[in-house]
Tab-separated table of C-alpha atoms in Angstrom:
chain	number	residue	atom	x	y	z
A	1	UNK	CA	-86.835	-66.706	20.491
A	2	UNK	CA	-88.566	-64.400	22.992
A	3	UNK	CA	-88.040	-60.820	21.833
A	4	UNK	CA	-90.590	-58.127	22.650
A	5	UNK	CA	-92.311	-56.797	19.546
A	6	UNK	CA	-90.610	-59.340	17.265
A	7	UNK	CA	-92.913	-60.931	14.657
A	8	UNK	CA	-92.045	-64.631	14.991
A	9	UNK	CA	-94.839	-65.715	12.620
A	10	UNK	CA	-93.342	-63.961	9.598
A	11	UNK	CA	-89.727	-64.445	10.728
A	12	UNK	CA	-89.663	-68.230	10.335
A	13	UNK	CA	-91.294	-68.181	6.909
A	14	UNK	CA	-88.441	-66.208	5.339
A	15	UNK	CA	-85.243	-67.422	3.724
A	16	UNK	CA	-82.176	-67.767	5.930
A	17	UNK	CA	-80.573	-64.572	4.593
A	18	UNK	CA	-83.801	-62.624	5.088
A	19	UNK	CA	-84.074	-63.948	8.639
A	20	UNK	CA	-80.516	-62.837	9.425
A	21	UNK	CA	-81.221	-59.418	7.952
A	22	UNK	CA	-84.488	-59.099	9.897
A	23	UNK	CA	-82.853	-60.095	13.172
A	24	UNK	CA	-79.912	-57.733	12.610
A	25	UNK	CA	-82.259	-54.835	11.907
A	26	UNK	CA	-84.265	-55.673	15.014
A	27	UNK	CA	-81.180	-55.625	17.220
A	28	UNK	CA	-80.031	-52.300	15.735
A	29	UNK	CA	-83.447	-50.685	15.984
A	30	UNK	CA	-83.980	-51.745	19.592
A	31	UNK	CA	-80.389	-51.234	20.820
A	32	UNK	CA	-80.351	-54.752	22.245
A	33	UNK	CA	-77.191	-56.590	23.163
A	34	UNK	CA	-75.989	-58.988	20.478
A	35	UNK	CA	-75.656	-62.613	21.539
A	36	UNK	CA	-72.090	-63.960	21.804
A	37	UNK	CA	-70.505	-64.678	18.406
A	38	UNK	CA	-70.850	-68.058	16.778
A	39	UNK	CA	-67.201	-67.962	15.696
A	40	UNK	CA	-64.143	-66.330	17.284
A	41	UNK	CA	-61.292	-66.056	14.786
A	42	UNK	CA	-57.834	-65.907	16.335
A	43	UNK	CA	-55.098	-64.745	13.998
A	44	UNK	CA	-51.432	-65.514	14.561
A	45	UNK	CA	-49.205	-62.903	12.915
A	46	UNK	CA	-46.154	-64.122	11.011
A	47	UNK	CA	-42.903	-63.056	12.665
A	48	UNK	CA	-41.485	-62.061	9.274
A	49	UNK	CA	-44.095	-59.294	8.978
A	50	UNK	CA	-44.157	-59.990	5.259
A	51	UNK	CA	-46.846	-61.271	2.959
A	52	UNK	CA	-46.594	-63.744	0.116
A	53	UNK	CA	-48.464	-62.251	-2.814
A	54	UNK	CA	-48.995	-63.030	-6.461
A	55	UNK	CA	-48.217	-60.448	-9.103
A	56	UNK	CA	-50.301	-61.275	-12.163
A	57	UNK	CA	-48.466	-58.750	-14.302
A	58	UNK	CA	-45.009	-60.290	-14.074
A	59	UNK	CA	-46.306	-63.849	-13.699
A	60	UNK	CA	-44.551	-64.795	-10.477
A	61	UNK	CA	-45.090	-64.996	-6.770
A	62	UNK	CA	-42.938	-62.661	-4.741
A	63	UNK	CA	-42.443	-61.436	-1.208
A	64	UNK	CA	-43.064	-57.865	-0.179
A	65	UNK	CA	-43.314	-56.156	3.214
A	66	UNK	CA	-46.698	-56.283	4.885
A	67	UNK	CA	-48.555	-52.979	4.741
A	68	UNK	CA	-50.396	-53.630	8.005
A	69	UNK	CA	-48.526	-52.883	11.230
A	70	UNK	CA	-49.196	-55.348	14.049
A	71	UNK	CA	-48.017	-55.286	17.616
A	72	UNK	CA	-45.504	-57.993	18.469
A	73	UNK	CA	-46.937	-58.356	21.980
A	74	UNK	CA	-48.803	-61.554	22.814
A	75	UNK	CA	-51.849	-61.710	25.029
A	76	UNK	CA	-51.352	-63.317	28.407
A	77	UNK	CA	-52.793	-66.737	29.115
A	78	UNK	CA	-55.045	-64.993	31.621
A	79	UNK	CA	-56.524	-62.870	28.839
A	80	UNK	CA	-56.977	-65.902	26.635
A	81	UNK	CA	-58.770	-67.699	29.447
A	82	UNK	CA	-61.164	-64.767	29.683
A	83	UNK	CA	-61.826	-65.082	25.952
A	84	UNK	CA	-62.261	-68.861	26.174
A	85	UNK	CA	-64.647	-68.542	29.131
A	86	UNK	CA	-66.747	-66.141	27.078
A	87	UNK	CA	-66.711	-68.620	24.185
A	88	UNK	CA	-67.770	-71.474	26.470
A	89	UNK	CA	-70.649	-69.479	27.957
A	90	UNK	CA	-71.827	-68.421	24.484
A	91	UNK	CA	-71.223	-71.822	22.856
A	92	UNK	CA	-68.848	-70.185	20.375
A	93	UNK	CA	-66.262	-71.985	18.264
A	94	UNK	CA	-62.646	-70.886	17.817
A	95	UNK	CA	-61.002	-70.585	14.415
A	96	UNK	CA	-57.199	-70.313	14.638
A	97	UNK	CA	-55.345	-69.190	11.523
A	98	UNK	CA	-51.865	-68.062	10.562
A	99	UNK	CA	-48.465	-69.179	9.359
A	100	UNK	CA	-46.960	-72.249	11.066
A	101	UNK	CA	-49.103	-71.581	14.132
A	102	UNK	CA	-47.943	-74.717	15.943
A	103	UNK	CA	-44.561	-72.987	16.298
A	104	UNK	CA	-46.152	-70.354	18.526
A	105	UNK	CA	-44.986	-70.732	22.109
A	106	UNK	CA	-48.524	-69.955	23.313
A	107	UNK	CA	-50.601	-72.125	20.981
A	108	UNK	CA	-50.624	-75.354	22.964
A	109	UNK	CA	-51.332	-73.480	26.180
A	110	UNK	CA	-54.425	-72.129	24.451
A	111	UNK	CA	-55.446	-75.643	23.382
A	112	UNK	CA	-54.990	-76.893	26.956
A	113	UNK	CA	-57.499	-74.375	28.242
A	114	UNK	CA	-59.949	-74.966	25.401
A	115	UNK	CA	-59.809	-78.668	26.293
A	116	UNK	CA	-60.585	-77.845	29.900
A	117	UNK	CA	-63.597	-75.738	28.870
A	118	UNK	CA	-64.669	-78.127	26.060
A	119	UNK	CA	-64.598	-75.319	23.490
A	120	UNK	CA	-64.252	-76.682	19.924
A	121	UNK	CA	-61.887	-75.184	17.378
A	122	UNK	CA	-60.754	-75.373	13.773
A	123	UNK	CA	-57.282	-74.555	12.494
A	124	UNK	CA	-56.135	-73.075	9.199
A	125	UNK	CA	-52.383	-73.039	8.747
A	126	UNK	CA	-49.886	-72.045	6.089
A	127	UNK	CA	-47.334	-74.685	6.922
A	128	UNK	CA	-47.567	-77.798	9.051
A	129	UNK	CA	-48.393	-79.142	12.487
A	130	UNK	CA	-46.533	-81.812	14.439
A	131	UNK	CA	-47.354	-84.752	16.680
A	132	UNK	CA	-48.084	-82.447	19.647
A	133	UNK	CA	-51.479	-81.750	18.044
A	134	UNK	CA	-52.610	-85.386	18.275
A	135	UNK	CA	-53.717	-85.478	21.954
A	136	UNK	CA	-56.077	-82.551	21.319
A	137	UNK	CA	-57.672	-84.430	18.448
A	138	UNK	CA	-58.182	-87.363	20.807
A	139	UNK	CA	-59.835	-85.014	23.303
A	140	UNK	CA	-62.298	-84.061	20.581
A	141	UNK	CA	-61.833	-80.285	20.573
A	142	UNK	CA	-60.156	-79.972	17.131
A	143	UNK	CA	-62.900	-80.378	14.558
A	144	UNK	CA	-60.846	-79.670	11.432
A	145	UNK	CA	-57.305	-78.777	10.341
A	146	UNK	CA	-57.092	-76.951	7.016
A	147	UNK	CA	-53.828	-76.595	5.109
A	148	UNK	CA	-53.541	-73.617	2.779
A	149	UNK	CA	-52.035	-74.201	-0.673
A	150	UNK	CA	-51.756	-71.370	-3.163
A	151	UNK	CA	-50.682	-73.709	-5.941
A	152	UNK	CA	-49.826	-77.311	-6.717
A	153	UNK	CA	-47.165	-78.416	-4.188
A	154	UNK	CA	-44.981	-79.896	-6.940
A	155	UNK	CA	-44.972	-76.799	-9.175
A	156	UNK	CA	-41.543	-75.541	-10.186
A	157	UNK	CA	-42.459	-71.940	-9.340
A	158	UNK	CA	-42.052	-72.652	-5.656
A	159	UNK	CA	-38.473	-73.797	-6.078
A	160	UNK	CA	-37.496	-70.157	-6.519
A	161	UNK	CA	-38.690	-69.560	-2.938
A	162	UNK	CA	-37.116	-72.088	-0.543
A	163	UNK	CA	-38.973	-70.672	2.484
A	164	UNK	CA	-42.333	-71.245	0.814
A	165	UNK	CA	-41.375	-74.681	-0.495
A	166	UNK	CA	-40.367	-75.639	3.052
A	167	UNK	CA	-43.787	-74.579	4.345
A	168	UNK	CA	-45.539	-76.714	1.744
A	169	UNK	CA	-43.321	-79.688	2.485
A	170	UNK	CA	-44.122	-79.215	6.158
A	171	UNK	CA	-47.835	-79.243	5.301
A	172	UNK	CA	-47.472	-82.455	3.277
A	173	UNK	CA	-45.665	-84.135	6.174
A	174	UNK	CA	-48.423	-83.016	8.549
A	175	UNK	CA	-51.156	-84.383	6.264
A	176	UNK	CA	-49.431	-87.762	6.186
A	177	UNK	CA	-49.101	-87.692	9.989
A	178	UNK	CA	-52.791	-86.885	10.490
A	179	UNK	CA	-54.094	-89.391	7.950
A	180	UNK	CA	-52.016	-92.152	9.578
A	181	UNK	CA	-53.394	-91.093	12.959
A	182	UNK	CA	-56.949	-91.343	11.616
A	183	UNK	CA	-56.400	-95.029	10.907
A	184	UNK	CA	-56.019	-95.921	14.584
A	185	UNK	CA	-57.703	-93.117	16.539
A	186	UNK	CA	-61.343	-93.571	17.640
A	187	UNK	CA	-61.699	-89.771	17.604
A	188	UNK	CA	-60.977	-88.025	14.330
A	189	UNK	CA	-60.767	-84.470	13.072
A	190	UNK	CA	-61.268	-83.548	9.445
A	191	UNK	CA	-58.098	-82.971	7.408
A	192	UNK	CA	-58.700	-80.501	4.584
A	193	UNK	CA	-56.979	-78.215	2.102
A	194	UNK	CA	-57.702	-74.778	0.720
A	195	UNK	CA	-56.596	-72.556	-2.141
A	196	UNK	CA	-57.221	-68.971	-3.185
A	197	UNK	CA	-57.796	-68.990	-6.944
A	198	UNK	CA	-55.284	-66.685	-8.612
A	199	UNK	CA	-53.697	-65.957	-11.970
A	200	UNK	CA	-51.053	-68.517	-11.087
A	201	UNK	CA	-53.214	-71.542	-10.325
A	202	UNK	CA	-56.644	-71.172	-11.956
A	203	UNK	CA	-55.745	-73.316	-14.969
A	204	UNK	CA	-54.870	-76.474	-12.988
A	205	UNK	CA	-57.730	-76.731	-10.492
A	206	UNK	CA	-58.500	-80.186	-11.883
A	207	UNK	CA	-54.987	-81.251	-10.865
A	208	UNK	CA	-55.676	-80.035	-7.333
A	209	UNK	CA	-58.888	-82.070	-7.344
A	210	UNK	CA	-56.913	-85.194	-8.250
A	211	UNK	CA	-54.193	-84.325	-5.739
A	212	UNK	CA	-56.670	-83.827	-2.870
A	213	UNK	CA	-58.304	-87.171	-3.678
A	214	UNK	CA	-54.921	-88.900	-3.708
A	215	UNK	CA	-54.284	-87.536	-0.184
A	216	UNK	CA	-57.814	-88.556	0.890
A	217	UNK	CA	-58.565	-85.060	2.187
A	218	UNK	CA	-61.980	-84.657	3.747
A	219	UNK	CA	-62.643	-81.259	2.146
A	220	UNK	CA	-60.950	-78.922	-0.272
A	221	UNK	CA	-62.010	-75.272	-0.235
A	222	UNK	CA	-61.545	-73.139	-3.342
A	223	UNK	CA	-61.800	-69.411	-2.615
A	224	UNK	CA	-62.295	-67.184	-5.602
A	225	UNK	CA	-59.666	-64.477	-6.008
A	226	UNK	CA	-59.601	-61.663	-3.465
A	227	UNK	CA	-57.249	-59.236	-5.212
A	228	UNK	CA	-58.432	-55.766	-6.189
A	229	UNK	CA	-57.398	-53.056	-8.608
A	230	UNK	CA	-55.869	-49.765	-7.378
A	231	UNK	CA	-58.964	-47.799	-8.400
A	232	UNK	CA	-61.237	-49.990	-6.267
A	233	UNK	CA	-58.818	-49.741	-3.353
A	234	UNK	CA	-58.865	-45.962	-3.635
A	235	UNK	CA	-62.663	-45.945	-3.493
A	236	UNK	CA	-62.527	-48.088	-0.357
A	237	UNK	CA	-59.990	-45.852	1.378
A	238	UNK	CA	-62.115	-42.781	0.670
A	239	UNK	CA	-65.335	-44.445	1.851
A	240	UNK	CA	-63.681	-45.822	4.974
A	241	UNK	CA	-62.318	-42.420	5.986
A	242	UNK	CA	-65.601	-40.632	5.288
A	243	UNK	CA	-67.503	-43.184	7.379
A	244	UNK	CA	-65.173	-43.767	10.332
A	245	UNK	CA	-62.653	-40.899	10.150
A	246	UNK	CA	-59.878	-43.489	10.060
A	247	UNK	CA	-57.294	-44.313	7.432
A	248	UNK	CA	-57.417	-47.769	5.861
A	249	UNK	CA	-54.138	-49.431	4.875
A	250	UNK	CA	-54.656	-53.198	5.089
A	251	UNK	CA	-56.075	-53.337	1.557
A	252	UNK	CA	-52.601	-52.594	0.147
A	253	UNK	CA	-51.653	-56.265	0.432
A	254	UNK	CA	-54.529	-57.186	-1.900
A	255	UNK	CA	-53.794	-54.825	-4.777
A	256	UNK	CA	-52.850	-56.252	-8.152
A	257	UNK	CA	-52.013	-53.949	-11.029
A	258	UNK	CA	-53.855	-56.154	-13.484
A	259	UNK	CA	-56.111	-59.201	-13.668
A	260	UNK	CA	-55.160	-61.954	-16.092
A	261	UNK	CA	-57.609	-64.714	-15.115
A	262	UNK	CA	-59.270	-66.016	-18.255
A	263	UNK	CA	-62.862	-67.040	-17.476
A	264	UNK	CA	-62.905	-69.198	-20.640
A	265	UNK	CA	-60.282	-71.402	-18.935
A	266	UNK	CA	-61.561	-71.141	-15.365
A	267	UNK	CA	-65.175	-72.136	-16.118
A	268	UNK	CA	-64.299	-75.585	-17.592
A	269	UNK	CA	-61.971	-76.178	-14.621
A	270	UNK	CA	-64.821	-75.484	-12.209
A	271	UNK	CA	-67.186	-77.759	-14.128
A	272	UNK	CA	-64.720	-80.633	-13.884
A	273	UNK	CA	-64.621	-80.214	-10.111
A	274	UNK	CA	-68.371	-79.774	-9.703
A	275	UNK	CA	-69.003	-82.958	-11.677
A	276	UNK	CA	-66.623	-84.845	-9.401
A	277	UNK	CA	-67.865	-83.525	-6.096
A	278	UNK	CA	-67.913	-86.337	-3.550
A	279	UNK	CA	-70.351	-85.705	-0.699
A	280	UNK	CA	-69.893	-81.940	-1.116
A	281	UNK	CA	-66.191	-82.373	-0.348
A	282	UNK	CA	-65.040	-79.656	-2.737
A	283	UNK	CA	-66.457	-76.256	-1.947
A	284	UNK	CA	-66.252	-72.947	-3.812
A	285	UNK	CA	-66.593	-69.621	-1.972
A	286	UNK	CA	-68.424	-67.745	-3.309
A	287	UNK	CA	-70.404	-70.506	-4.999
A	288	UNK	CA	-70.581	-68.811	-8.388
A	289	UNK	CA	-72.516	-70.012	-11.408
A	290	UNK	CA	-70.605	-70.198	-14.708
A	291	UNK	CA	-72.227	-67.019	-16.015
A	292	UNK	CA	-71.127	-65.170	-12.856
A	293	UNK	CA	-67.408	-65.890	-13.266
A	294	UNK	CA	-66.583	-63.205	-15.809
A	295	UNK	CA	-68.298	-60.310	-13.973
A	296	UNK	CA	-66.751	-61.416	-10.665
A	297	UNK	CA	-63.236	-61.109	-12.080
A	298	UNK	CA	-63.810	-57.951	-14.110
A	299	UNK	CA	-66.290	-55.859	-12.095
A	300	UNK	CA	-65.097	-55.327	-8.530
A	301	UNK	CA	-68.484	-53.990	-7.446
A	302	UNK	CA	-70.143	-57.273	-8.448
A	303	UNK	CA	-71.344	-59.421	-5.521
A	304	UNK	CA	-73.341	-62.207	-7.220
A	305	UNK	CA	-76.347	-61.287	-5.100
A	306	UNK	CA	-74.506	-61.261	-1.751
A	307	UNK	CA	-75.131	-57.596	-1.131
A	308	UNK	CA	-74.708	-57.198	2.613
A	309	UNK	CA	-72.083	-58.389	5.099
A	310	UNK	CA	-73.527	-60.034	8.226
A	311	UNK	CA	-70.199	-61.117	9.713
A	312	UNK	CA	-70.145	-58.336	12.397
A	313	UNK	CA	-73.143	-59.986	14.051
A	314	UNK	CA	-71.707	-63.501	14.175
A	315	UNK	CA	-67.889	-63.388	14.003
A	316	UNK	CA	-65.461	-61.844	16.499
A	317	UNK	CA	-61.922	-61.260	15.163
A	318	UNK	CA	-59.032	-61.342	17.633
A	319	UNK	CA	-55.296	-60.948	17.066
A	320	UNK	CA	-52.708	-62.643	19.223
A	321	UNK	CA	-51.871	-59.351	20.973
A	322	UNK	CA	-55.475	-59.206	22.214
A	323	UNK	CA	-56.738	-56.576	19.791
A	324	UNK	CA	-60.299	-57.080	18.570
A	325	UNK	CA	-61.091	-55.703	15.106
A	326	UNK	CA	-64.192	-55.449	12.957
A	327	UNK	CA	-62.858	-57.704	10.192
A	328	UNK	CA	-60.025	-60.238	10.173
A	329	UNK	CA	-59.193	-59.518	6.541
A	330	UNK	CA	-59.280	-55.719	6.790
A	331	UNK	CA	-58.403	-54.896	10.402
A	332	UNK	CA	-58.475	-51.103	10.207
A	333	UNK	CA	-61.299	-50.462	12.658
A	334	UNK	CA	-60.164	-51.207	16.240
A	335	UNK	CA	-62.759	-52.244	18.801
A	336	UNK	CA	-60.644	-52.722	21.918
A	337	UNK	CA	-58.228	-55.108	23.608
A	338	UNK	CA	-59.375	-58.031	25.713
A	339	UNK	CA	-56.676	-57.325	28.322
A	340	UNK	CA	-58.213	-53.894	28.944
A	341	UNK	CA	-61.970	-54.501	28.590
A	342	UNK	CA	-64.460	-57.277	29.131
A	343	UNK	CA	-65.314	-59.275	26.025
A	344	UNK	CA	-68.953	-58.263	26.218
A	345	UNK	CA	-68.012	-54.575	26.529
A	346	UNK	CA	-66.131	-54.912	23.236
A	347	UNK	CA	-68.715	-57.076	21.418
A	348	UNK	CA	-71.563	-54.778	22.417
A	349	UNK	CA	-69.560	-51.593	22.840
A	350	UNK	CA	-70.029	-48.235	21.161
A	351	UNK	CA	-67.397	-48.857	18.457
A	352	UNK	CA	-68.920	-52.178	17.397
A	353	UNK	CA	-72.463	-50.794	17.473
A	354	UNK	CA	-71.353	-47.945	15.221
A	355	UNK	CA	-69.718	-50.371	12.799
A	356	UNK	CA	-72.851	-52.526	12.612
A	357	UNK	CA	-75.031	-49.463	12.122
A	358	UNK	CA	-72.889	-48.213	9.254
A	359	UNK	CA	-72.900	-51.622	7.575
A	360	UNK	CA	-76.688	-51.704	7.859
A	361	UNK	CA	-76.843	-48.326	6.136
A	362	UNK	CA	-74.376	-48.981	3.321
A	363	UNK	CA	-74.709	-52.810	3.052
A	364	UNK	CA	-70.950	-53.240	2.711
A	365	UNK	CA	-67.698	-51.355	2.214
A	366	UNK	CA	-66.011	-51.494	-1.224
A	367	UNK	CA	-63.462	-54.143	-0.184
A	368	UNK	CA	-66.213	-56.388	1.188
A	369	UNK	CA	-66.990	-57.455	-2.370
A	370	UNK	CA	-63.806	-59.568	-2.360
A	371	UNK	CA	-63.864	-60.768	1.227
A	372	UNK	CA	-64.837	-64.396	1.844
A	373	UNK	CA	-66.892	-63.431	4.927
A	374	UNK	CA	-69.431	-61.728	2.637
A	375	UNK	CA	-70.132	-65.049	0.919
A	376	UNK	CA	-69.710	-67.530	3.771
């Protein structure tokens, strides 16, 4: 690290978080260009433009229209190549996520170019993948495929929603396909699962532990609940407008009128999993201690010590129409479109510098307290 005026002697004696904070403050204070991101998230938007949410008050999952408006346009392959070239030069890693992303007509064209540039990627999908993914595993660019489950695949609740049950069945078929492929392929990618802990599933996490072991999944990621109360959402909307003079609507998909998670039930479930962790294969985000569970689910300002978001310095968030936003979970602050600007102009542009500066001043926005990027 060769930065003028930077105190390397004290820098390397600090904790990792302190080092990140120190480096971020140095970049801000000296108006230096930020290095290319470590991770580029690429979000595929569901064609249904709806979101599958849990309503803790009436005890059932249900569909409702998405509150966030996305363009239906797709970026050209030329634009994607520009993004992939930038990733290759900066040694970045792609993270694709969305609903049934292998059904996208563009997805495999993207993988072809990543293979050409030797850019690694991970995939998180709600739904499955098919045998067309296998050659890219052999080429070594797909490091991990993560299947998202919001509940136990055999639970009767899903039978009320055939579309969702079909997605889960598709995921199960894909897991079987990939595990069989692992038996014969010299090159392997990790096959993992994930779940957002909610009022619906928090009392059978031990069943998910047993289920993931029975499928021989490499990892299973448990994300603590990310829903918020209307009052907290209102505070975020007000803060966001005061800071950026923009309205914030994406939080509406996260609002729950009440929280019914019982920490007295959740804590024993977590202990069962933590006692059965095999080579760190089951991961909680955030990694809360038992005494932190109750405040996390009752006080929406509580951060368990993770007080500042550093994601804007290390993660670039791109949508399939080419829009770049400050946060993949709350995409209300636009930074530009890769078809219209160079990637570096966006990553180090005025809008992104302003966003980083504001985060340095306020540590985080209200919704950041329930965003996984704060704790990752």
